[in-house]
Amino acid sequence: MQTLIDVYRQLDVMHAWRGWHWWPDADPFEVTVGCILVQNTAWTNVEHALQRLRAANAFSAAVMDTLSDNELEELVRPSGQYRQKTRKLRAFLDLARKRGGFESLLATPANELRPLLLGTFGIGPETADAIICYAARQPAFVIDAYTMRIFGRLGIGPVKSSDYHEWQRFFLEGLGDAHDGDPRDLFARYHALVVLHAKHFCRKRAPRCGDCSLAAWCPFAEPG
Ligand code: SF4
Protein backbone atom coordinates (compact mmCIF):
# COMPACT_ATOMS: atom_id res chain seq x y z
CA MET A 1 0.00 0.00 0.00
CA GLN A 2 1.44 3.38 -1.01
CA THR A 3 1.41 6.18 1.54
CA LEU A 4 0.00 9.67 1.07
CA ILE A 5 3.55 11.00 0.89
CA ASP A 6 4.44 8.49 -1.86
CA VAL A 7 1.52 9.85 -3.89
CA TYR A 8 2.48 13.46 -3.07
CA ARG A 9 6.03 12.91 -4.35
CA GLN A 10 4.76 11.50 -7.65
CA LEU A 11 2.26 14.34 -8.05
CA ASP A 12 5.06 16.80 -7.38
CA VAL A 13 7.24 15.23 -10.09
CA MET A 14 4.37 15.47 -12.59
CA HIS A 15 3.03 18.94 -11.77
CA ALA A 16 5.48 21.03 -9.73
CA TRP A 17 6.33 23.11 -12.81
CA ARG A 18 2.72 24.17 -13.42
CA GLY A 19 1.38 27.42 -12.03
CA TRP A 20 -1.68 27.42 -9.76
CA HIS A 21 -3.78 30.42 -8.94
CA TRP A 22 -3.80 30.17 -5.13
CA TRP A 23 -0.29 29.06 -4.38
CA PRO A 24 2.16 30.15 -3.13
CA ASP A 25 1.67 33.92 -2.85
CA ALA A 26 -1.69 35.15 -4.14
CA ASP A 27 -3.36 38.20 -2.60
CA PRO A 28 -5.43 36.98 0.40
CA PHE A 29 -8.54 39.05 -0.40
CA GLU A 30 -8.50 37.97 -4.04
CA VAL A 31 -8.11 34.35 -2.89
CA THR A 32 -11.08 34.69 -0.54
CA VAL A 33 -13.30 36.19 -3.23
CA GLY A 34 -12.16 33.43 -5.63
CA CYS A 35 -12.99 30.74 -3.04
CA ILE A 36 -16.58 32.02 -2.90
CA LEU A 37 -17.03 32.67 -6.63
CA VAL A 38 -15.67 29.27 -7.71
CA GLN A 39 -18.58 27.41 -6.12
CA ASN A 40 -20.51 25.50 -8.83
CA THR A 41 -18.55 26.94 -11.74
CA ALA A 42 -15.31 26.53 -13.67
CA TRP A 43 -12.26 28.59 -12.73
CA THR A 44 -12.20 30.24 -16.18
CA ASN A 45 -15.56 31.90 -15.37
CA VAL A 46 -14.20 33.07 -12.03
CA GLU A 47 -11.19 34.59 -13.83
CA HIS A 48 -13.53 36.79 -15.87
CA ALA A 49 -15.27 38.01 -12.71
CA LEU A 50 -11.91 38.62 -11.01
CA GLN A 51 -10.75 40.66 -14.00
CA ARG A 52 -13.84 42.86 -13.73
CA LEU A 53 -13.29 43.33 -10.00
CA ARG A 54 -9.64 44.21 -10.68
CA ALA A 55 -10.64 46.76 -13.32
CA ALA A 56 -13.08 48.33 -10.83
CA ASN A 57 -10.33 48.46 -8.15
CA ALA A 58 -12.66 46.48 -5.89
CA PHE A 59 -10.04 44.15 -4.41
CA SER A 60 -10.26 45.22 -0.81
CA ALA A 61 -12.97 44.52 1.73
CA ALA A 62 -13.31 48.28 2.40
CA VAL A 63 -13.91 49.14 -1.27
CA MET A 64 -16.14 46.15 -1.99
CA ASP A 65 -18.25 47.07 1.02
CA THR A 66 -19.07 50.45 -0.57
CA LEU A 67 -20.51 48.89 -3.76
CA SER A 68 -24.26 48.56 -4.13
CA ASP A 69 -25.73 45.08 -4.62
CA ASN A 70 -26.41 45.93 -8.27
CA GLU A 71 -22.82 47.04 -8.85
CA LEU A 72 -21.40 43.94 -7.20
CA GLU A 73 -23.80 41.64 -9.07
CA GLU A 74 -22.70 43.17 -12.37
CA LEU A 75 -19.01 42.66 -11.54
CA VAL A 76 -19.34 39.01 -10.47
CA ARG A 77 -21.91 38.08 -13.14
CA PRO A 78 -19.46 35.97 -15.26
CA SER A 79 -19.04 33.53 -12.35
CA GLY A 80 -22.71 32.47 -12.57
CA GLN A 81 -25.40 32.51 -9.83
CA TYR A 82 -24.33 36.12 -9.45
CA ARG A 83 -27.18 37.25 -7.17
CA GLN A 84 -26.54 34.38 -4.79
CA LYS A 85 -22.78 34.96 -4.91
CA THR A 86 -23.26 38.66 -4.21
CA ARG A 87 -25.23 37.68 -1.08
CA LYS A 88 -22.41 35.35 -0.07
CA LEU A 89 -19.75 38.03 -0.55
CA ARG A 90 -21.92 40.48 1.40
CA ALA A 91 -22.25 37.96 4.26
CA PHE A 92 -18.47 37.48 4.30
CA LEU A 93 -17.88 41.27 4.31
CA ASP A 94 -20.30 41.59 7.25
CA LEU A 95 -18.35 38.96 9.16
CA ALA A 96 -15.04 40.73 8.41
CA ARG A 97 -16.45 44.07 9.58
CA LYS A 98 -17.75 42.53 12.83
CA ARG A 99 -14.32 40.96 13.50
CA GLY A 100 -12.39 44.22 13.11
CA GLY A 101 -11.64 44.01 9.38
CA PHE A 102 -10.41 41.46 6.84
CA GLU A 103 -6.82 41.16 8.12
CA SER A 104 -7.98 40.83 11.70
CA LEU A 105 -10.48 38.11 10.71
CA LEU A 106 -7.80 36.11 8.87
CA ALA A 107 -5.44 36.43 11.82
CA THR A 108 -7.99 34.60 14.01
CA PRO A 109 -6.58 31.14 14.89
CA ALA A 110 -7.84 28.42 12.54
CA ASN A 111 -9.79 26.60 15.26
CA GLU A 112 -11.83 29.79 15.89
CA LEU A 113 -11.86 31.01 12.29
CA ARG A 114 -13.35 27.81 10.89
CA PRO A 115 -16.62 27.93 12.91
CA LEU A 116 -16.93 31.66 12.18
CA LEU A 117 -16.70 30.98 8.45
CA LEU A 118 -19.02 27.97 8.64
CA GLY A 119 -21.61 30.13 10.41
CA THR A 120 -21.60 32.56 7.47
CA PHE A 121 -24.16 32.31 4.66
CA GLY A 122 -22.78 30.45 1.64
CA ILE A 123 -19.60 29.10 3.23
CA GLY A 124 -19.37 25.32 3.61
CA PRO A 125 -16.44 23.13 4.73
CA GLU A 126 -14.54 23.20 1.40
CA THR A 127 -14.76 26.98 1.03
CA ALA A 128 -13.91 27.54 4.70
CA ASP A 129 -10.83 25.32 4.52
CA ALA A 130 -9.70 26.90 1.24
CA ILE A 131 -9.91 30.37 2.83
CA ILE A 132 -8.02 29.19 5.93
CA CYS A 133 -5.35 27.41 3.87
CA TYR A 134 -4.73 29.83 0.98
CA ALA A 135 -5.88 33.24 2.27
CA ALA A 136 -5.15 33.01 6.01
CA ARG A 137 -2.15 30.70 5.38
CA GLN A 138 -3.05 28.58 8.38
CA PRO A 139 -3.17 24.77 8.46
CA ALA A 140 -6.25 23.26 6.79
CA PHE A 141 -6.43 20.35 4.38
CA VAL A 142 -8.97 21.04 1.63
CA ILE A 143 -11.03 18.11 0.36
CA ASP A 144 -12.95 18.34 -2.89
CA ALA A 145 -14.49 16.16 -5.58
CA TYR A 146 -11.07 15.95 -7.29
CA THR A 147 -9.50 14.49 -4.14
CA MET A 148 -12.22 11.86 -3.86
CA ARG A 149 -11.95 10.99 -7.57
CA ILE A 150 -8.16 10.52 -7.65
CA PHE A 151 -7.81 8.70 -4.33
CA GLY A 152 -10.98 6.69 -4.99
CA ARG A 153 -9.41 5.45 -8.24
CA LEU A 154 -6.13 4.74 -6.47
CA GLY A 155 -8.01 2.80 -3.77
CA ILE A 156 -6.44 4.90 -1.02
CA GLY A 157 -8.65 6.34 1.74
CA PRO A 158 -12.33 5.92 2.65
CA VAL A 159 -13.17 5.22 -1.00
CA LYS A 160 -16.81 4.28 -0.45
CA SER A 161 -17.51 7.51 1.40
CA SER A 162 -18.26 10.98 0.09
CA ASP A 163 -18.16 12.50 3.56
CA TYR A 164 -15.93 15.58 3.65
CA HIS A 165 -14.83 15.14 7.24
CA GLU A 166 -14.07 11.44 6.88
CA TRP A 167 -11.72 12.18 3.98
CA GLN A 168 -10.18 15.11 5.77
CA ARG A 169 -9.50 12.97 8.88
CA PHE A 170 -7.83 10.37 6.66
CA PHE A 171 -5.44 12.97 5.21
CA LEU A 172 -4.72 14.68 8.53
CA GLU A 173 -3.90 11.34 10.17
CA GLY A 174 -1.95 10.07 7.15
CA LEU A 175 0.19 13.20 6.90
CA GLY A 176 0.68 13.57 10.65
CA ASP A 177 4.37 12.57 10.58
CA ALA A 178 5.19 14.07 7.20
CA HIS A 179 5.98 17.61 8.32
CA ASP A 180 8.16 19.29 10.89
CA GLY A 181 5.27 20.50 13.05
CA ASP A 182 4.15 23.17 10.59
CA PRO A 183 1.94 21.55 7.97
CA ARG A 184 0.84 24.77 6.19
CA ASP A 185 2.97 24.46 3.06
CA LEU A 186 2.50 20.71 2.74
CA PHE A 187 -1.30 21.01 2.96
CA ALA A 188 -1.45 23.96 0.54
CA ARG A 189 0.87 22.31 -1.95
CA TYR A 190 -0.78 18.88 -1.71
CA HIS A 191 -4.25 20.20 -2.56
CA ALA A 192 -2.85 22.32 -5.40
CA LEU A 193 -1.18 19.21 -6.89
CA VAL A 194 -4.42 17.23 -6.54
CA VAL A 195 -6.36 19.90 -8.48
CA LEU A 196 -3.67 20.05 -11.18
CA HIS A 197 -3.62 16.25 -11.49
CA ALA A 198 -7.43 16.06 -11.78
CA LYS A 199 -7.46 18.73 -14.48
CA HIS A 200 -4.52 17.51 -16.56
CA PHE A 201 -4.38 13.73 -16.05
CA CYS A 202 -7.03 12.15 -13.83
CA ARG A 203 -9.96 13.65 -15.71
CA LYS A 204 -13.51 12.50 -15.11
CA ARG A 205 -13.70 11.08 -18.61
CA ALA A 206 -10.74 9.67 -20.54
CA PRO A 207 -8.05 9.94 -17.83
CA ARG A 208 -4.50 10.01 -19.23
CA CYS A 209 -3.35 6.88 -17.36
CA GLY A 210 -0.64 6.20 -19.95
CA ASP A 211 1.11 9.45 -18.97
CA CYS A 212 0.52 9.14 -15.21
CA SER A 213 3.36 8.03 -12.94
CA LEU A 214 0.81 6.69 -10.44
CA ALA A 215 -0.40 4.11 -12.98
CA ALA A 216 1.77 1.28 -11.60
CA TRP A 217 -0.10 1.57 -8.27
CA CYS A 218 -3.52 2.39 -9.65
CA PRO A 219 -6.16 -0.34 -9.99
CA PHE A 220 -8.18 2.00 -12.24
CA ALA A 221 -5.38 2.40 -14.82
CA GLU A 222 -5.98 0.89 -18.21
CA PRO A 223 -3.57 -2.03 -18.79
CA GLY A 224 -0.93 -1.30 -21.42
S1 SF4 B 1 -3.41 6.04 -13.39
FE1 SF4 B 1 -5.20 7.03 -14.34
S2 SF4 B 1 -6.89 6.74 -12.89
FE2 SF4 B 1 -4.97 6.32 -11.79
S3 SF4 B 1 -4.41 8.27 -10.84
FE3 SF4 B 1 -3.35 8.20 -12.80
S4 SF4 B 1 -4.72 9.22 -14.26
FE4 SF4 B 1 -5.93 8.73 -12.41
PDB file of N, CA and C in Angstrom, residues 70-132:
ATOM      1  N   ASN A  70     -26.358  45.967  -6.795  1.00  0.00           N
ATOM      2  CA  ASN A  70     -26.409  45.933  -8.268  1.00  0.00           C
ATOM      3  C   ASN A  70     -25.017  46.013  -8.873  1.00  0.00           C
ATOM      4  N   GLU A  71     -24.189  46.900  -8.324  1.00  0.00           N
ATOM      5  CA  GLU A  71     -22.823  47.043  -8.853  1.00  0.00           C
ATOM      6  C   GLU A  71     -22.036  45.745  -8.666  1.00  0.00           C
ATOM      7  N   LEU A  72     -22.151  45.171  -7.474  1.00  0.00           N
ATOM      8  CA  LEU A  72     -21.399  43.938  -7.196  1.00  0.00           C
ATOM      9  C   LEU A  72     -21.910  42.782  -8.068  1.00  0.00           C
ATOM     10  N   GLU A  73     -23.219  42.696  -8.209  1.00  0.00           N
ATOM     11  CA  GLU A  73     -23.798  41.640  -9.066  1.00  0.00           C
ATOM     12  C   GLU A  73     -23.257  41.742 -10.484  1.00  0.00           C
ATOM     13  N   GLU A  74     -23.183  42.967 -10.994  1.00  0.00           N
ATOM     14  CA  GLU A  74     -22.704  43.169 -12.370  1.00  0.00           C
ATOM     15  C   GLU A  74     -21.244  42.716 -12.489  1.00  0.00           C
ATOM     16  N   LEU A  75     -20.442  43.012 -11.477  1.00  0.00           N
ATOM     17  CA  LEU A  75     -19.014  42.663 -11.540  1.00  0.00           C
ATOM     18  C   LEU A  75     -18.795  41.150 -11.464  1.00  0.00           C
ATOM     19  N   VAL A  76     -19.582  40.463 -10.646  1.00  0.00           N
ATOM     20  CA  VAL A  76     -19.343  39.012 -10.470  1.00  0.00           C
ATOM     21  C   VAL A  76     -20.198  38.169 -11.413  1.00  0.00           C
ATOM     22  N   ARG A  77     -20.984  38.790 -12.247  1.00  0.00           N
ATOM     23  CA  ARG A  77     -21.911  38.083 -13.141  1.00  0.00           C
ATOM     24  C   ARG A  77     -21.257  36.933 -13.916  1.00  0.00           C
ATOM     25  N   PRO A  78     -20.024  37.080 -14.474  1.00  0.00           N
ATOM     26  CA  PRO A  78     -19.457  35.967 -15.257  1.00  0.00           C
ATOM     27  C   PRO A  78     -19.255  34.676 -14.461  1.00  0.00           C
ATOM     28  N   SER A  79     -19.268  34.754 -13.126  1.00  0.00           N
ATOM     29  CA  SER A  79     -19.038  33.529 -12.348  1.00  0.00           C
ATOM     30  C   SER A  79     -20.324  32.720 -12.158  1.00  0.00           C
ATOM     31  N   GLY A  80     -21.460  33.225 -12.697  1.00  0.00           N
ATOM     32  CA  GLY A  80     -22.714  32.475 -12.575  1.00  0.00           C
ATOM     33  C   GLY A  80     -23.342  32.653 -11.197  1.00  0.00           C
ATOM     34  N   GLN A  81     -24.657  32.370 -11.106  1.00  0.00           N
ATOM     35  CA  GLN A  81     -25.397  32.513  -9.834  1.00  0.00           C
ATOM     36  C   GLN A  81     -25.005  33.833  -9.150  1.00  0.00           C
ATOM     37  N   TYR A  82     -24.961  34.900  -9.939  1.00  0.00           N
ATOM     38  CA  TYR A  82     -24.328  36.124  -9.454  1.00  0.00           C
ATOM     39  C   TYR A  82     -25.094  36.806  -8.328  1.00  0.00           C
ATOM     40  N   ARG A  83     -26.436  36.634  -8.291  1.00  0.00           N
ATOM     41  CA  ARG A  83     -27.181  37.254  -7.173  1.00  0.00           C
ATOM     42  C   ARG A  83     -26.852  36.530  -5.866  1.00  0.00           C
ATOM     43  N   GLN A  84     -26.863  35.213  -5.955  1.00  0.00           N
ATOM     44  CA  GLN A  84     -26.541  34.375  -4.788  1.00  0.00           C
ATOM     45  C   GLN A  84     -25.103  34.654  -4.322  1.00  0.00           C
ATOM     46  N   LYS A  85     -24.187  34.750  -5.283  1.00  0.00           N
ATOM     47  CA  LYS A  85     -22.778  34.958  -4.909  1.00  0.00           C
ATOM     48  C   LYS A  85     -22.562  36.358  -4.341  1.00  0.00           C
ATOM     49  N   THR A  86     -23.332  37.318  -4.801  1.00  0.00           N
ATOM     50  CA  THR A  86     -23.259  38.657  -4.208  1.00  0.00           C
ATOM     51  C   THR A  86     -23.710  38.590  -2.746  1.00  0.00           C
ATOM     52  N   ARG A  87     -24.776  37.844  -2.478  1.00  0.00           N
ATOM     53  CA  ARG A  87     -25.234  37.680  -1.081  1.00  0.00           C
ATOM     54  C   ARG A  87     -24.144  37.030  -0.226  1.00  0.00           C
ATOM     55  N   LYS A  88     -23.458  36.045  -0.817  1.00  0.00           N
ATOM     56  CA  LYS A  88     -22.409  35.347  -0.065  1.00  0.00           C
ATOM     57  C   LYS A  88     -21.237  36.285   0.229  1.00  0.00           C
ATOM     58  N   LEU A  89     -20.847  37.068  -0.777  1.00  0.00           N
ATOM     59  CA  LEU A  89     -19.748  38.027  -0.550  1.00  0.00           C
ATOM     60  C   LEU A  89     -20.158  39.037   0.509  1.00  0.00           C
ATOM     61  N   ARG A  90     -21.403  39.498   0.424  1.00  0.00           N
ATOM     62  CA  ARG A  90     -21.916  40.476   1.402  1.00  0.00           C
ATOM     63  C   ARG A  90     -21.865  39.877   2.815  1.00  0.00           C
ATOM     64  N   ALA A  91     -22.264  38.616   2.938  1.00  0.00           N
ATOM     65  CA  ALA A  91     -22.249  37.961   4.261  1.00  0.00           C
ATOM     66  C   ALA A  91     -20.814  37.869   4.780  1.00  0.00           C
ATOM     67  N   PHE A  92     -19.871  37.554   3.875  1.00  0.00           N
ATOM     68  CA  PHE A  92     -18.470  37.484   4.303  1.00  0.00           C
ATOM     69  C   PHE A  92     -17.966  38.872   4.732  1.00  0.00           C
ATOM     70  N   LEU A  93     -18.319  39.906   3.964  1.00  0.00           N
ATOM     71  CA  LEU A  93     -17.876  41.270   4.312  1.00  0.00           C
ATOM     72  C   LEU A  93     -18.454  41.686   5.669  1.00  0.00           C
ATOM     73  N   ASP A  94     -19.689  41.288   5.946  1.00  0.00           N
ATOM     74  CA  ASP A  94     -20.303  41.589   7.250  1.00  0.00           C
ATOM     75  C   ASP A  94     -19.502  40.936   8.369  1.00  0.00           C
ATOM     76  N   LEU A  95     -19.140  39.674   8.147  1.00  0.00           N
ATOM     77  CA  LEU A  95     -18.350  38.960   9.157  1.00  0.00           C
ATOM     78  C   LEU A  95     -17.017  39.685   9.391  1.00  0.00           C
ATOM     79  N   ALA A  96     -16.339  40.053   8.283  1.00  0.00           N
ATOM     80  CA  ALA A  96     -15.038  40.727   8.414  1.00  0.00           C
ATOM     81  C   ALA A  96     -15.195  42.030   9.201  1.00  0.00           C
ATOM     82  N   ARG A  97     -16.236  42.794   8.878  1.00  0.00           N
ATOM     83  CA  ARG A  97     -16.448  44.070   9.581  1.00  0.00           C
ATOM     84  C   ARG A  97     -16.645  43.830  11.083  1.00  0.00           C
ATOM     85  N   LYS A  98     -17.470  42.821  11.410  1.00  0.00           N
ATOM     86  CA  LYS A  98     -17.751  42.530  12.830  1.00  0.00           C
ATOM     87  C   LYS A  98     -16.510  42.080  13.572  1.00  0.00           C
ATOM     88  N   ARG A  99     -15.549  41.482  12.855  1.00  0.00           N
ATOM     89  CA  ARG A  99     -14.325  40.964  13.498  1.00  0.00           C
ATOM     90  C   ARG A  99     -13.155  41.932  13.383  1.00  0.00           C
ATOM     91  N   GLY A 100     -13.441  43.205  13.099  1.00  0.00           N
ATOM     92  CA  GLY A 100     -12.385  44.218  13.111  1.00  0.00           C
ATOM     93  C   GLY A 100     -11.665  44.393  11.797  1.00  0.00           C
ATOM     94  N   GLY A 101     -12.230  43.841  10.708  1.00  0.00           N
ATOM     95  CA  GLY A 101     -11.635  44.011   9.381  1.00  0.00           C
ATOM     96  C   GLY A 101     -11.115  42.687   8.845  1.00  0.00           C
ATOM     97  N   PHE A 102     -10.812  42.688   7.538  1.00  0.00           N
ATOM     98  CA  PHE A 102     -10.415  41.459   6.839  1.00  0.00           C
ATOM     99  C   PHE A 102      -9.134  40.851   7.427  1.00  0.00           C
ATOM    100  N   GLU A 103      -8.101  41.697   7.620  1.00  0.00           N
ATOM    101  CA  GLU A 103      -6.817  41.163   8.116  1.00  0.00           C
ATOM    102  C   GLU A 103      -6.994  40.577   9.519  1.00  0.00           C
ATOM    103  N   SER A 104      -7.761  41.285  10.329  1.00  0.00           N
ATOM    104  CA  SER A 104      -7.977  40.825  11.699  1.00  0.00           C
ATOM    105  C   SER A 104      -8.747  39.482  11.693  1.00  0.00           C
ATOM    106  N   LEU A 105      -9.729  39.377  10.804  1.00  0.00           N
ATOM    107  CA  LEU A 105     -10.476  38.110  10.709  1.00  0.00           C
ATOM    108  C   LEU A 105      -9.532  36.963  10.328  1.00  0.00           C
ATOM    109  N   LEU A 106      -8.691  37.200   9.320  1.00  0.00           N
ATOM    110  CA  LEU A 106      -7.803  36.110   8.866  1.00  0.00           C
ATOM    111  C   LEU A 106      -6.737  35.762   9.906  1.00  0.00           C
ATOM    112  N   ALA A 107      -6.435  36.697  10.781  1.00  0.00           N
ATOM    113  CA  ALA A 107      -5.435  36.427  11.822  1.00  0.00           C
ATOM    114  C   ALA A 107      -6.025  35.608  12.980  1.00  0.00           C
ATOM    115  N   THR A 108      -7.343  35.414  12.969  1.00  0.00           N
ATOM    116  CA  THR A 108      -7.991  34.601  14.006  1.00  0.00           C
ATOM    117  C   THR A 108      -7.472  33.161  13.883  1.00  0.00           C
ATOM    118  N   PRO A 109      -7.088  32.520  14.981  1.00  0.00           N
ATOM    119  CA  PRO A 109      -6.576  31.145  14.885  1.00  0.00           C
ATOM    120  C   PRO A 109      -7.569  30.211  14.183  1.00  0.00           C
ATOM    121  N   ALA A 110      -7.010  29.279  13.402  1.00  0.00           N
ATOM    122  CA  ALA A 110      -7.844  28.424  12.543  1.00  0.00           C
ATOM    123  C   ALA A 110      -8.981  27.745  13.296  1.00  0.00           C
ATOM    124  N   ASN A 111      -8.717  27.315  14.538  1.00  0.00           N
ATOM    125  CA  ASN A 111      -9.789  26.600  15.264  1.00  0.00           C
ATOM    126  C   ASN A 111     -10.947  27.516  15.653  1.00  0.00           C
ATOM    127  N   GLU A 112     -10.720  28.834  15.667  1.00  0.00           N
ATOM    128  CA  GLU A 112     -11.827  29.790  15.888  1.00  0.00           C
ATOM    129  C   GLU A 112     -12.370  30.289  14.553  1.00  0.00           C
ATOM    130  N   LEU A 113     -11.459  30.458  13.589  1.00  0.00           N
ATOM    131  CA  LEU A 113     -11.861  31.010  12.289  1.00  0.00           C
ATOM    132  C   LEU A 113     -12.825  30.076  11.553  1.00  0.00           C
ATOM    133  N   ARG A 114     -12.539  28.772  11.644  1.00  0.00           N
ATOM    134  CA  ARG A 114     -13.353  27.808  10.888  1.00  0.00           C
ATOM    135  C   ARG A 114     -14.838  27.901  11.262  1.00  0.00           C
ATOM    136  N   PRO A 115     -15.187  27.813  12.592  1.00  0.00           N
ATOM    137  CA  PRO A 115     -16.623  27.934  12.906  1.00  0.00           C
ATOM    138  C   PRO A 115     -17.218  29.287  12.537  1.00  0.00           C
ATOM    139  N   LEU A 116     -16.409  30.350  12.593  1.00  0.00           N
ATOM    140  CA  LEU A 116     -16.932  31.658  12.180  1.00  0.00           C
ATOM    141  C   LEU A 116     -17.308  31.635  10.705  1.00  0.00           C
ATOM    142  N   LEU A 117     -16.426  31.058   9.885  1.00  0.00           N
ATOM    143  CA  LEU A 117     -16.698  30.979   8.446  1.00  0.00           C
ATOM    144  C   LEU A 117     -17.889  30.063   8.173  1.00  0.00           C
ATOM    145  N   LEU A 118     -17.928  28.920   8.875  1.00  0.00           N
ATOM    146  CA  LEU A 118     -19.020  27.967   8.644  1.00  0.00           C
ATOM    147  C   LEU A 118     -20.373  28.528   9.079  1.00  0.00           C
ATOM    148  N   GLY A 119     -20.362  29.496   9.972  1.00  0.00           N
ATOM    149  CA  GLY A 119     -21.609  30.133  10.411  1.00  0.00           C
ATOM    150  C   GLY A 119     -22.032  31.274   9.496  1.00  0.00           C
ATOM    151  N   THR A 120     -21.324  31.447   8.384  1.00  0.00           N
ATOM    152  CA  THR A 120     -21.601  32.559   7.466  1.00  0.00           C
ATOM    153  C   THR A 120     -22.325  32.031   6.234  1.00  0.00           C
ATOM    154  N   PHE A 121     -23.359  32.752   5.803  1.00  0.00           N
ATOM    155  CA  PHE A 121     -24.161  32.315   4.661  1.00  0.00           C
ATOM    156  C   PHE A 121     -23.271  31.989   3.446  1.00  0.00           C
ATOM    157  N   GLY A 122     -23.460  30.803   2.889  1.00  0.00           N
ATOM    158  CA  GLY A 122     -22.782  30.450   1.639  1.00  0.00           C
ATOM    159  C   GLY A 122     -21.394  29.873   1.805  1.00  0.00           C
ATOM    160  N   ILE A 123     -20.944  29.673   3.040  1.00  0.00           N
ATOM    161  CA  ILE A 123     -19.596  29.101   3.227  1.00  0.00           C
ATOM    162  C   ILE A 123     -19.726  27.720   3.868  1.00  0.00           C
ATOM    163  N   GLY A 124     -19.366  26.689   3.109  1.00  0.00           N
ATOM    164  CA  GLY A 124     -19.367  25.318   3.614  1.00  0.00           C
ATOM    165  C   GLY A 124     -17.943  24.885   3.932  1.00  0.00           C
ATOM    166  N   PRO A 125     -17.761  23.609   4.282  1.00  0.00           N
ATOM    167  CA  PRO A 125     -16.445  23.134   4.726  1.00  0.00           C
ATOM    168  C   PRO A 125     -15.324  23.338   3.704  1.00  0.00           C
ATOM    169  N   GLU A 126     -15.603  23.068   2.412  1.00  0.00           N
ATOM    170  CA  GLU A 126     -14.541  23.195   1.400  1.00  0.00           C
ATOM    171  C   GLU A 126     -14.107  24.659   1.246  1.00  0.00           C
ATOM    172  N   THR A 127     -15.090  25.553   1.179  1.00  0.00           N
ATOM    173  CA  THR A 127     -14.764  26.982   1.031  1.00  0.00           C
ATOM    174  C   THR A 127     -14.051  27.498   2.282  1.00  0.00           C
ATOM    175  N   ALA A 128     -14.536  27.094   3.450  1.00  0.00           N
ATOM    176  CA  ALA A 128     -13.911  27.545   4.702  1.00  0.00           C
ATOM    177  C   ALA A 128     -12.451  27.089   4.761  1.00  0.00           C
ATOM    178  N   ASP A 129     -12.204  25.827   4.441  1.00  0.00           N
ATOM    179  CA  ASP A 129     -10.827  25.325   4.522  1.00  0.00           C
ATOM    180  C   ASP A 129      -9.932  25.957   3.459  1.00  0.00           C
ATOM    181  N   ALA A 130     -10.505  26.233   2.275  1.00  0.00           N
ATOM    182  CA  ALA A 130      -9.697  26.896   1.238  1.00  0.00           C
ATOM    183  C   ALA A 130      -9.306  28.304   1.699  1.00  0.00           C
ATOM    184  N   ILE A 131     -10.229  29.022   2.332  1.00  0.00           N
ATOM    185  CA  ILE A 131      -9.909  30.374   2.833  1.00  0.00           C
ATOM    186  C   ILE A 131      -8.839  30.286   3.929  1.00  0.00           C
ATOM    187  N   ILE A 132      -9.001  29.323   4.834  1.00  0.00           N
ATOM    188  CA  ILE A 132      -8.023  29.187   5.931  1.00  0.00           C
ATOM    189  C   ILE A 132      -6.642  28.828   5.373  1.00  0.00           C
TER     190      ILE A 132
END
